[in-house]
């Protein structure tokens, strides 16, 4: 077969490649495998126009789609000790980290920004799954702590978009400790009575799910997102059974009471704004967009009595 | 029956020789007594040599040793008037985490810990110490009760991890663990955590966020098991010893990284060679921890506990 592979296949491959993606104008849906015109896909925020599959999008695209006029300010994140364990498997962690940084142009797997969503201020933190599988090490932990602090300072809601394989193994126990640190950050936000909206996107698993990501005042997920604690393979190996259809998908979690809603990407911005508006309504100094309780005729009627 | 680990083979040989001689020495024989003394000295040296420089992988095996004292043993030896409590009031009772009320050195406390079980029947009943959501939700319930009644909380950590199963996922394993960590951070009573055996990832940290986190000398505490880490990063479980090394999961490593507060030294040859002495030492360390926190106001405890975790990794790392 080797002569055939060498001679015939490259030619066939070239042919296929040319027809599949002429000048990168077309993208293929990884779910239904249909071709989508690139500009259409962009306009649909990377949701397949044929089957509705939600593809992964970069934090930048999300920020743009979420904030008013696509305008926002990213914040400088605290520096952390790189490679504290001097971890080495088949490759050095410091090398893996440098490669991921060079490829993404980012320091680590989380970006934090603030701006307005339908006129309301919010702090938004987004995982970049492309950066080492969105794994949570010290940098991500510090980013979440910083985002929660900023939310408290600005007295605004915090929204975290998760997409993560879990804790970053190469930072060992220090990555596990981020579960406690991020939970502490959310606890303090809760005590300050500021909303935390957790938006789970594909995939969110392991130590990220088992800490802050499941502690939202309101839990939102994108359709079809894989969300769970243990990985499907680990479960299958443990119980030696095939997993049920749709197991650990957003809709499954909704059915089991773990989420408030599954929201299509196109509706996400408006739904988030609505939830924020309600949760911030009774807060003193807020409520520019909805009437204050004191101005509410029913409320003043009660006071008069 | 003493259970021996692979690297303990020379120790096993010596111990069986001593045992044989002891059985012979019932009658006369000064020579035999002398021989026993000589062999005993040799055994002590060998134990010291072996256990003085265990590799991280060997420590992992010691931490999982079947005869290592488990939570139920600690409760039996350190807690008086123990009242076991059961159930999460939501779905079920999970024996992988046991807990209840009891008296520790004169004061009432709440004790919560993973239980692996000692024999096959017990192991099945306790699901090998791998908790489902109900276990963590029971822990939350007990911690909240401790908070209401001003009782200190002692947690004993010994699990290979939270149970990965369909039902566990269905009923919100991740949420249960998250809520347990959150409860550890919000209660206003002293929380002392001791890693007594295996500190396996999220399933461990769920009840290991305290004012003082103590760890036995040969216990391990890690984000992932060496086997799991090796199979992902080395693509082969055979590399578990290398992974154990890289993960820095020993008590010494964790003290250096300032993730734990204190290493409790084990008797020579590991906790399984002298469970009573091990438990006494753990009891003393817990008592010291509680003593240091006595009289601290709830708000101050909470703040200090959060600060302690917030500071982790910020200082003292290369």
XYZ file of C-alpha atoms in Angstrom:
623
model
C 0.000 0.000 0.000
C 2.954 2.311 0.604
C 3.651 3.151 -3.032
C -0.011 3.926 -3.405
C -0.046 6.105 -0.338
C 3.004 7.961 -1.558
C 1.890 8.417 -5.117
C -1.850 8.553 -5.221
C -2.974 9.849 -1.840
C -1.180 13.207 -1.789
C -2.818 14.069 -5.086
C -6.227 13.019 -3.874
C -5.718 14.918 -0.646
C -4.794 18.078 -2.543
C -7.910 17.749 -4.644
C -10.125 17.332 -1.616
C -8.466 20.173 0.250
C -9.011 22.565 -2.644
C -12.682 21.833 -2.949
C -13.252 21.775 0.803
C -11.865 25.129 1.804
C -11.259 27.373 -1.164
C -9.282 30.341 0.180
C -10.644 29.638 3.673
C -14.030 30.941 2.707
C -15.772 27.879 4.066
C -15.755 26.189 7.461
C -16.921 22.712 8.277
C -19.172 22.064 11.261
C -17.458 19.490 13.489
C -20.853 18.090 14.441
C -22.962 17.809 11.266
C -19.983 18.172 8.902
C -21.870 20.578 6.650
C -20.006 23.468 5.055
C -20.772 26.974 6.233
C -19.739 30.192 4.510
C -17.151 31.760 6.814
C -18.827 35.154 6.964
C -22.146 33.509 7.899
C -20.449 31.532 10.648
C -18.891 34.683 12.071
C -22.221 36.462 11.972
C -23.795 33.521 13.821
C -21.092 33.745 16.517
C -19.736 30.348 15.522
C -22.994 28.507 15.943
C -23.566 26.130 13.039
C -26.242 27.564 10.771
C -27.352 24.031 9.889
C -27.482 22.096 13.163
C -27.048 24.729 15.873
C -23.820 23.207 17.179
C -21.983 25.704 19.388
C -18.349 25.808 18.338
C -15.629 27.093 20.614
C -14.965 30.829 20.338
C -12.082 32.916 21.612
C -12.437 35.090 24.722
C -11.982 38.172 22.503
C -14.951 37.226 20.330
C -17.043 36.669 23.432
C -16.098 40.001 24.966
C -16.942 41.739 21.689
C -20.303 40.015 21.465
C -21.153 40.616 25.110
C -20.217 44.206 25.883
C -22.071 47.239 24.518
C -20.593 48.419 21.185
C -18.034 45.634 21.613
C -16.091 47.954 23.924
C -14.395 46.794 27.092
C -11.282 47.228 29.205
C -9.129 44.246 30.049
C -7.333 44.352 33.371
C -3.716 43.603 34.113
C -3.604 40.290 35.991
C -1.284 39.521 38.909
C 1.972 37.807 38.025
C 2.494 34.354 39.482
C 5.508 32.108 39.954
C 5.895 30.175 36.712
C 6.476 26.446 37.099
C 6.714 26.371 40.911
C 7.338 22.597 41.023
C 9.835 22.585 38.120
C 7.524 19.972 36.698
C 8.730 17.732 33.961
C 6.978 14.856 32.225
C 8.024 13.925 28.717
C 8.523 17.645 28.300
C 9.212 20.512 30.707
C 6.135 22.368 31.932
C 8.026 25.657 31.465
C 8.380 24.780 27.763
C 4.746 23.816 27.394
C 3.818 27.105 29.044
C 6.068 29.145 26.742
C 4.650 27.399 23.694
C 1.085 28.096 24.800
C 2.003 31.723 25.469
C 3.657 32.116 22.068
C 0.731 30.482 20.288
C -1.964 32.510 22.037
C -0.149 35.761 22.694
C -1.623 35.567 26.214
C 0.021 34.942 29.598
C -2.358 32.184 30.682
C -5.804 30.670 30.274
C -7.971 33.507 31.578
C -8.753 37.062 30.507
C -10.656 39.524 32.696
C -12.415 42.638 31.429
C -15.031 45.128 32.521
C -17.546 47.205 30.627
C -21.287 47.524 30.209
C -23.865 44.998 29.028
C -27.122 46.628 27.938
C -26.060 49.636 29.941
C -25.152 47.796 33.140
C -21.649 47.507 34.461
C -20.170 44.051 34.838
C -16.853 42.319 35.363
C -16.403 39.375 33.013
C -13.760 36.639 33.218
C -13.382 34.209 30.338
C -11.420 30.975 30.088
C -9.378 30.400 26.969
C -9.688 26.672 26.308
C -7.020 26.899 23.617
C -4.487 27.700 26.335
C -3.523 24.288 27.761
C -7.112 23.096 27.774
C -8.209 26.041 29.897
C -6.593 24.338 32.863
C -6.674 26.138 36.201
C -3.334 26.773 37.813
C -2.129 29.666 39.922
C -2.517 32.225 37.118
C -6.178 31.374 36.528
C -6.788 31.275 40.284
C -5.281 34.742 40.723
C -7.281 36.005 37.741
C -10.536 34.876 39.348
C -9.529 36.373 42.685
C -8.680 39.641 40.916
C -11.945 39.614 38.966
C -13.988 39.074 42.143
C -12.076 41.869 43.881
C -12.735 44.229 40.981
C -16.417 43.330 41.062
C -16.528 44.180 44.771
C -14.636 47.422 44.225
C -16.935 48.495 41.398
C -19.973 46.982 43.130
C -20.870 45.176 39.950
C -21.862 41.623 39.129
C -19.230 39.067 38.157
C -19.732 36.778 35.189
C -17.367 33.881 34.550
C -17.439 31.930 31.287
C -15.871 28.557 32.016
C -14.249 26.209 29.503
C -11.724 24.012 31.203
C -10.409 20.497 31.530
C -9.946 21.122 35.267
C -6.925 21.711 37.455
C -3.510 22.089 35.796
C -1.682 18.911 36.788
C 1.731 20.443 36.167
C 1.241 22.784 39.111
C 0.436 19.865 41.400
C -1.098 20.622 44.772
C -0.954 24.372 44.078
C -3.487 23.921 41.278
C -5.741 21.934 43.641
C -5.545 24.840 46.105
C -7.112 27.103 43.460
C -10.381 25.299 44.170
C -10.304 26.716 47.692
C -8.984 30.132 46.633
C -11.535 30.723 43.878
C -14.324 29.509 46.163
C -13.151 31.969 48.812
C -13.279 34.770 46.218
C -16.868 33.872 45.297
C -17.841 33.544 48.977
C -16.699 37.112 49.612
C -18.639 38.335 46.597
C -21.710 36.566 47.933
C -21.255 38.210 51.336
C -21.037 41.587 49.595
C -24.398 40.655 48.020
C -23.111 40.998 44.497
C -24.378 38.580 41.848
C -22.184 35.879 40.402
C -23.365 34.440 37.110
C -21.638 31.235 36.105
C -21.790 30.496 32.391
C -20.647 26.976 31.551
C -19.421 26.410 28.013
C -18.055 23.349 26.283
C -16.341 21.670 28.096
C -16.269 22.431 31.831
C -14.981 19.587 33.999
C -12.931 18.587 37.019
C -11.724 21.064 39.604
C -13.288 24.033 37.842
C -16.783 22.532 37.964
C -16.174 21.327 41.522
C -15.404 24.822 42.797
C -16.565 28.316 41.774
C -18.248 27.261 38.509
C -21.052 25.432 40.329
C -21.554 28.215 42.874
C -23.252 30.804 40.692
C -26.332 32.615 41.955
C -27.596 31.784 38.507
C -26.193 28.876 36.503
C -26.309 29.204 32.727
C -24.941 26.842 30.081
C -24.618 26.887 26.316
C -26.504 24.159 24.430
C -24.721 20.830 24.194
C -21.892 21.882 26.519
C -20.163 18.970 28.256
C -20.253 19.663 31.999
C -19.215 17.301 34.767
C -16.811 16.372 37.518
C -15.240 13.121 36.352
C -14.305 12.558 32.731
C -16.469 10.182 30.690
C -13.552 7.775 30.129
C -12.751 7.544 33.853
C -16.389 6.784 34.639
C -16.615 4.122 31.936
C -13.435 2.480 33.207
C -14.725 2.520 36.790
C -18.220 1.190 36.247
C -17.480 -0.817 33.077
C -20.668 0.356 31.450
C -21.516 2.502 28.457
C -22.699 5.950 29.421
C -26.273 6.996 28.605
C -27.005 9.190 25.610
C -26.546 12.878 26.354
C -24.756 12.154 29.661
C -23.032 15.250 31.136
C -24.471 17.539 28.467
C -25.990 20.899 29.413
C -29.535 19.659 28.805
C -28.901 16.635 31.043
C -27.691 18.910 33.853
C -30.734 21.123 33.382
C -32.963 18.043 33.708
C -31.144 17.062 36.898
C -31.512 20.436 38.558
C -27.918 21.582 38.256
C -28.599 24.557 35.972
C -31.128 27.350 35.775
C -31.120 27.563 32.008
C -29.557 26.466 28.762
C -29.274 29.518 26.536
C -28.315 29.748 22.872
C -25.311 31.950 22.234
C -27.388 34.477 20.307
C -29.606 35.075 23.381
C -26.868 34.969 25.986
C -26.109 38.685 26.154
C -29.734 39.707 26.634
C -30.430 36.947 29.157
C -27.375 37.855 31.234
C -28.389 41.523 31.181
C -31.886 40.647 32.324
C -30.697 38.522 35.246
C -28.218 41.210 36.315
C -30.905 43.879 36.138
C -33.199 41.900 38.441
C -30.526 40.938 40.942
C -29.129 44.474 41.145
C -32.547 46.155 41.247
C -32.930 46.453 45.013
C -29.356 47.529 45.558
C -29.003 51.107 46.823
C -27.539 53.411 44.198
C -28.451 51.089 41.360
C -31.643 50.661 39.434
C -31.040 53.357 36.818
C -32.775 51.153 34.303
C -35.673 49.988 36.469
C -37.717 52.063 38.931
C -36.353 52.257 42.463
C -38.492 50.575 45.126
C -39.084 54.002 46.736
C -40.525 55.394 43.474
C -42.767 52.401 43.117
C -46.345 53.556 43.879
C -47.195 50.238 45.538
C -44.156 50.447 47.783
C -44.911 54.017 48.847
C -48.523 53.047 49.438
C -47.300 50.360 51.836
C -45.059 52.868 53.578
C -47.977 55.321 53.940
C -49.995 52.698 55.755
C -1.456 -11.153 59.197
C 1.004 -8.356 58.517
C 0.714 -7.110 54.954
C 4.052 -6.204 53.327
C 4.726 -3.766 50.508
C 7.111 -4.724 47.699
C 9.996 -2.644 48.994
C 9.557 -4.119 52.481
C 10.753 -7.617 51.481
C 14.022 -7.532 53.492
C 12.030 -6.201 56.463
C 9.522 -9.019 56.063
C 12.271 -11.638 56.079
C 13.824 -10.281 59.259
C 10.487 -9.939 61.027
C 9.512 -13.521 60.225
C 12.891 -14.796 61.427
C 12.465 -12.947 64.735
C 8.966 -14.347 65.078
C 10.193 -17.871 64.490
C 12.925 -17.509 67.072
C 10.461 -16.085 69.591
C 8.307 -19.160 69.194
C 11.365 -21.380 69.757
C 12.551 -19.476 72.813
C 9.707 -20.687 75.013
C 12.074 -23.139 76.665
C 15.636 -22.366 77.708
C 18.282 -20.864 75.439
C 20.138 -17.692 76.290
C 21.665 -17.898 72.811
C 18.283 -17.492 71.194
C 17.487 -14.421 73.271
C 20.776 -12.881 72.249
C 20.098 -13.692 68.634
C 16.675 -12.096 68.853
C 18.147 -8.926 70.344
C 20.745 -8.821 67.594
C 18.168 -9.318 64.845
C 15.833 -6.782 66.429
C 18.601 -4.164 66.349
C 19.242 -5.050 62.728
C 15.537 -4.727 61.958
C 15.353 -1.299 63.581
C 18.299 -0.149 61.489
C 16.697 -1.534 58.350
C 13.364 0.155 59.081
C 15.144 3.407 59.751
C 17.101 3.146 56.515
C 14.068 2.180 54.437
C 11.565 4.587 55.944
C 14.066 7.411 56.293
C 14.286 7.786 52.545
C 11.060 6.543 51.008
C 10.518 7.714 47.451
C 7.286 9.596 46.690
C 5.942 6.461 44.984
C 6.786 4.301 48.009
C 5.074 6.857 50.247
C 2.004 6.610 48.021
C 1.945 2.874 48.733
C 2.453 3.396 52.468
C -0.337 6.005 52.463
C -2.644 3.393 50.902
C -1.488 0.574 53.187
C -4.441 -1.620 54.152
C -3.352 -1.738 57.790
C -2.880 1.991 58.164
C -5.288 3.403 60.756
C -8.462 4.757 59.179
C -10.952 7.383 60.337
C -12.996 4.838 62.323
C -9.834 3.859 64.242
C -9.056 7.479 65.044
C -12.609 7.985 66.268
C -12.398 4.848 68.430
C -9.090 5.889 69.977
C -9.400 9.685 70.261
C -13.118 10.427 70.609
C -15.201 9.618 73.676
C -18.992 9.341 73.788
C -19.107 9.273 70.003
C -22.529 9.706 68.413
C -22.419 8.805 64.728
C -24.737 10.865 62.519
C -26.066 9.848 59.142
C -27.675 11.154 55.996
C -27.709 14.297 53.898
C -31.490 14.915 54.351
C -31.762 15.148 50.574
C -31.218 11.730 49.083
C -29.278 9.178 51.074
C -26.595 8.057 53.463
C -23.076 7.705 52.099
C -20.741 5.701 54.323
C -17.662 6.783 52.359
C -17.699 9.801 54.661
C -18.507 9.125 58.287
C -19.018 11.662 61.008
C -20.710 12.642 64.191
C -20.536 14.281 67.586
C -18.068 13.322 70.254
C -15.730 14.483 72.978
C -12.092 15.139 72.143
C -9.830 15.706 75.167
C -12.647 17.092 77.245
C -14.534 19.182 74.715
C -17.364 18.340 72.349
C -16.487 18.423 68.668
C -17.795 17.383 65.277
C -15.636 14.777 63.516
C -15.892 14.145 59.784
C -13.688 11.825 57.758
C -13.365 9.578 54.733
C -13.528 5.889 55.669
C -11.969 3.288 53.383
C -12.875 0.228 55.459
C -10.592 -2.520 56.758
C -11.865 -5.740 55.139
C -13.726 -6.572 51.957
C -17.169 -6.254 53.460
C -16.364 -2.898 55.060
C -14.655 -1.632 51.917
C -17.771 -2.297 49.890
C -19.967 -0.659 52.538
C -17.741 2.428 52.588
C -17.234 2.365 48.809
C -13.448 2.291 49.372
C -13.623 5.817 50.792
C -14.819 7.292 47.510
C -17.707 9.578 48.365
C -20.755 10.411 46.305
C -22.559 13.766 46.515
C -24.490 12.552 49.582
C -21.225 12.148 51.493
C -20.188 15.746 50.850
C -23.688 17.005 51.565
C -23.647 15.150 54.877
C -20.293 16.817 55.618
C -21.869 20.203 54.834
C -24.778 19.427 57.140
C -22.460 18.445 59.993
C -20.227 21.498 59.519
C -23.229 23.813 59.556
C -24.464 22.136 62.712
C -21.028 22.546 64.314
C -21.201 26.229 63.397
C -24.650 26.639 64.955
C -23.587 25.068 68.231
C -20.079 26.499 68.389
C -18.309 23.142 68.174
C -14.852 22.817 66.607
C -14.616 20.625 63.495
C -11.966 17.952 63.030
C -11.715 16.427 59.561
C -9.719 13.334 58.647
C -8.772 13.066 54.990
C -8.232 9.644 53.436
C -9.605 9.072 49.949
C -8.345 8.168 46.525
C -10.907 10.665 45.227
C -14.602 11.337 44.787
C -16.476 8.456 43.169
C -16.697 8.687 39.381
C -20.087 7.165 38.570
C -23.256 7.932 36.655
C -25.402 8.456 39.743
C -22.768 10.665 41.359
C -22.667 12.921 38.291
C -26.438 12.875 37.977
C -26.863 14.086 41.524
C -24.264 16.836 41.212
C -20.892 15.557 42.399
C -19.185 18.785 41.355
C -21.737 20.996 43.073
C -21.561 18.914 46.254
C -17.767 19.244 46.429
C -17.900 22.972 45.664
C -20.519 23.528 48.359
C -18.437 21.592 50.870
C -15.365 23.746 50.180
C -17.555 26.824 50.498
C -18.902 25.628 53.851
C -15.369 25.035 55.129
C -14.677 28.684 54.297
C -17.809 30.157 55.857
C -18.211 28.466 59.232
C -17.100 30.442 62.268
C -15.722 27.607 64.409
C -12.170 26.206 64.403
C -11.527 23.704 61.622
C -8.559 21.339 61.923
C -7.885 19.024 58.993
C -5.526 16.042 59.069
C -4.452 14.178 55.946
C -4.050 10.718 57.502
C -3.561 8.633 54.358
C -4.412 9.514 50.814
C -5.421 13.079 49.913
C -6.954 12.440 46.508
C -7.780 15.600 44.594
C -11.197 17.316 44.741
C -12.660 14.546 46.835
C -10.055 15.337 49.502
C -9.986 19.137 49.446
C -13.775 19.145 49.838
C -13.188 18.595 53.565
C -9.581 19.807 53.829
C -9.969 23.582 53.945
C -9.235 24.496 57.543
C -7.484 26.871 59.915
C -4.780 24.271 60.352
C -4.032 21.566 57.803
C -1.858 18.820 59.275
C -0.432 15.827 57.498
C 1.100 12.553 58.563
C 4.709 12.017 57.483
C 3.972 9.293 54.937
C 0.581 10.548 53.786
C 0.262 11.949 50.264
C -1.914 14.785 48.962
C -2.204 15.514 45.275
C -4.253 17.054 42.496
C -4.322 13.695 40.681
C -3.124 10.173 41.453
C 0.346 9.324 40.156
C -1.254 6.630 37.969
C -3.767 9.067 36.496
C -1.120 11.710 35.923
C 1.208 9.198 34.256
C -1.498 7.877 31.966
C -2.304 11.399 30.775
C 1.120 13.030 30.586
C 3.300 10.000 29.906
C 0.549 8.077 28.097
C 1.343 5.057 30.298
C 0.419 4.138 33.852
C 3.833 2.462 34.212
C 5.369 5.867 34.737
C 3.499 6.368 38.028
C 6.747 6.487 40.073
C 8.022 9.341 37.873
C 4.684 11.113 38.139
C 4.698 10.731 41.933
C 8.108 12.379 41.954
C 7.034 15.249 39.690
C 3.767 15.966 41.511
C 5.494 16.851 44.813
C 2.861 15.067 46.838
C 4.737 14.214 50.044
C 4.194 15.915 53.391
C 7.687 17.394 53.218
C 7.061 18.893 49.778
C 3.705 20.302 50.841
C 5.172 21.885 53.956
C 7.812 23.515 51.792
C 5.135 24.837 49.425
C 3.295 26.119 52.525
C 0.151 24.229 51.612
C 0.142 22.386 54.951
C 0.988 23.755 58.376
C 2.585 20.809 60.093
C 4.008 17.362 59.416
C 3.154 14.783 62.074
C 6.061 12.330 62.370
C 5.023 8.673 62.123
C 6.427 5.872 64.275
C 9.428 4.113 62.739
C 8.309 1.917 59.874
C 5.090 3.813 59.238
C 1.695 4.276 60.881
C 0.696 0.678 60.164
C 3.504 -0.651 62.420
C 2.204 1.265 65.443
C -1.342 2.564 64.938
C -1.835 3.421 68.636
C 1.242 5.656 68.758
C 0.327 7.251 65.413
C -3.142 8.125 66.646
C -1.771 9.534 69.897
C 0.547 11.824 67.941
C -2.282 12.956 65.679
C -4.407 13.610 68.773
C -1.652 15.731 70.315
C -1.203 17.754 67.128
C -4.954 18.360 66.789
C -5.150 19.392 70.461
C -2.307 21.883 69.972
C -4.088 23.292 66.920
C -7.362 23.700 68.794
C -5.560 25.246 71.757
C -3.989 27.885 69.511
C -7.382 28.817 68.051
C -9.336 28.768 71.310
C -11.176 31.993 72.035
C -10.821 33.424 68.514
C -14.011 35.187 67.390
C -15.942 33.561 64.503
C -15.378 36.487 62.138
C -11.642 36.522 62.868
C -11.436 32.765 62.279
C -13.174 33.064 58.925
C -11.027 35.963 57.785
C -7.790 34.266 58.829
C -8.793 30.996 57.178
C -9.531 32.699 53.868
C -6.371 34.788 54.093
C -4.331 31.655 54.674
C -5.597 30.106 51.427
C -5.401 33.416 49.555
C -1.708 33.721 50.470
C -0.899 30.234 49.157
C 1.464 30.365 46.223
C 2.008 34.104 46.543
C 5.163 33.907 48.606
C 8.095 31.602 49.033
C 8.039 29.994 45.590
C 11.049 29.999 43.293
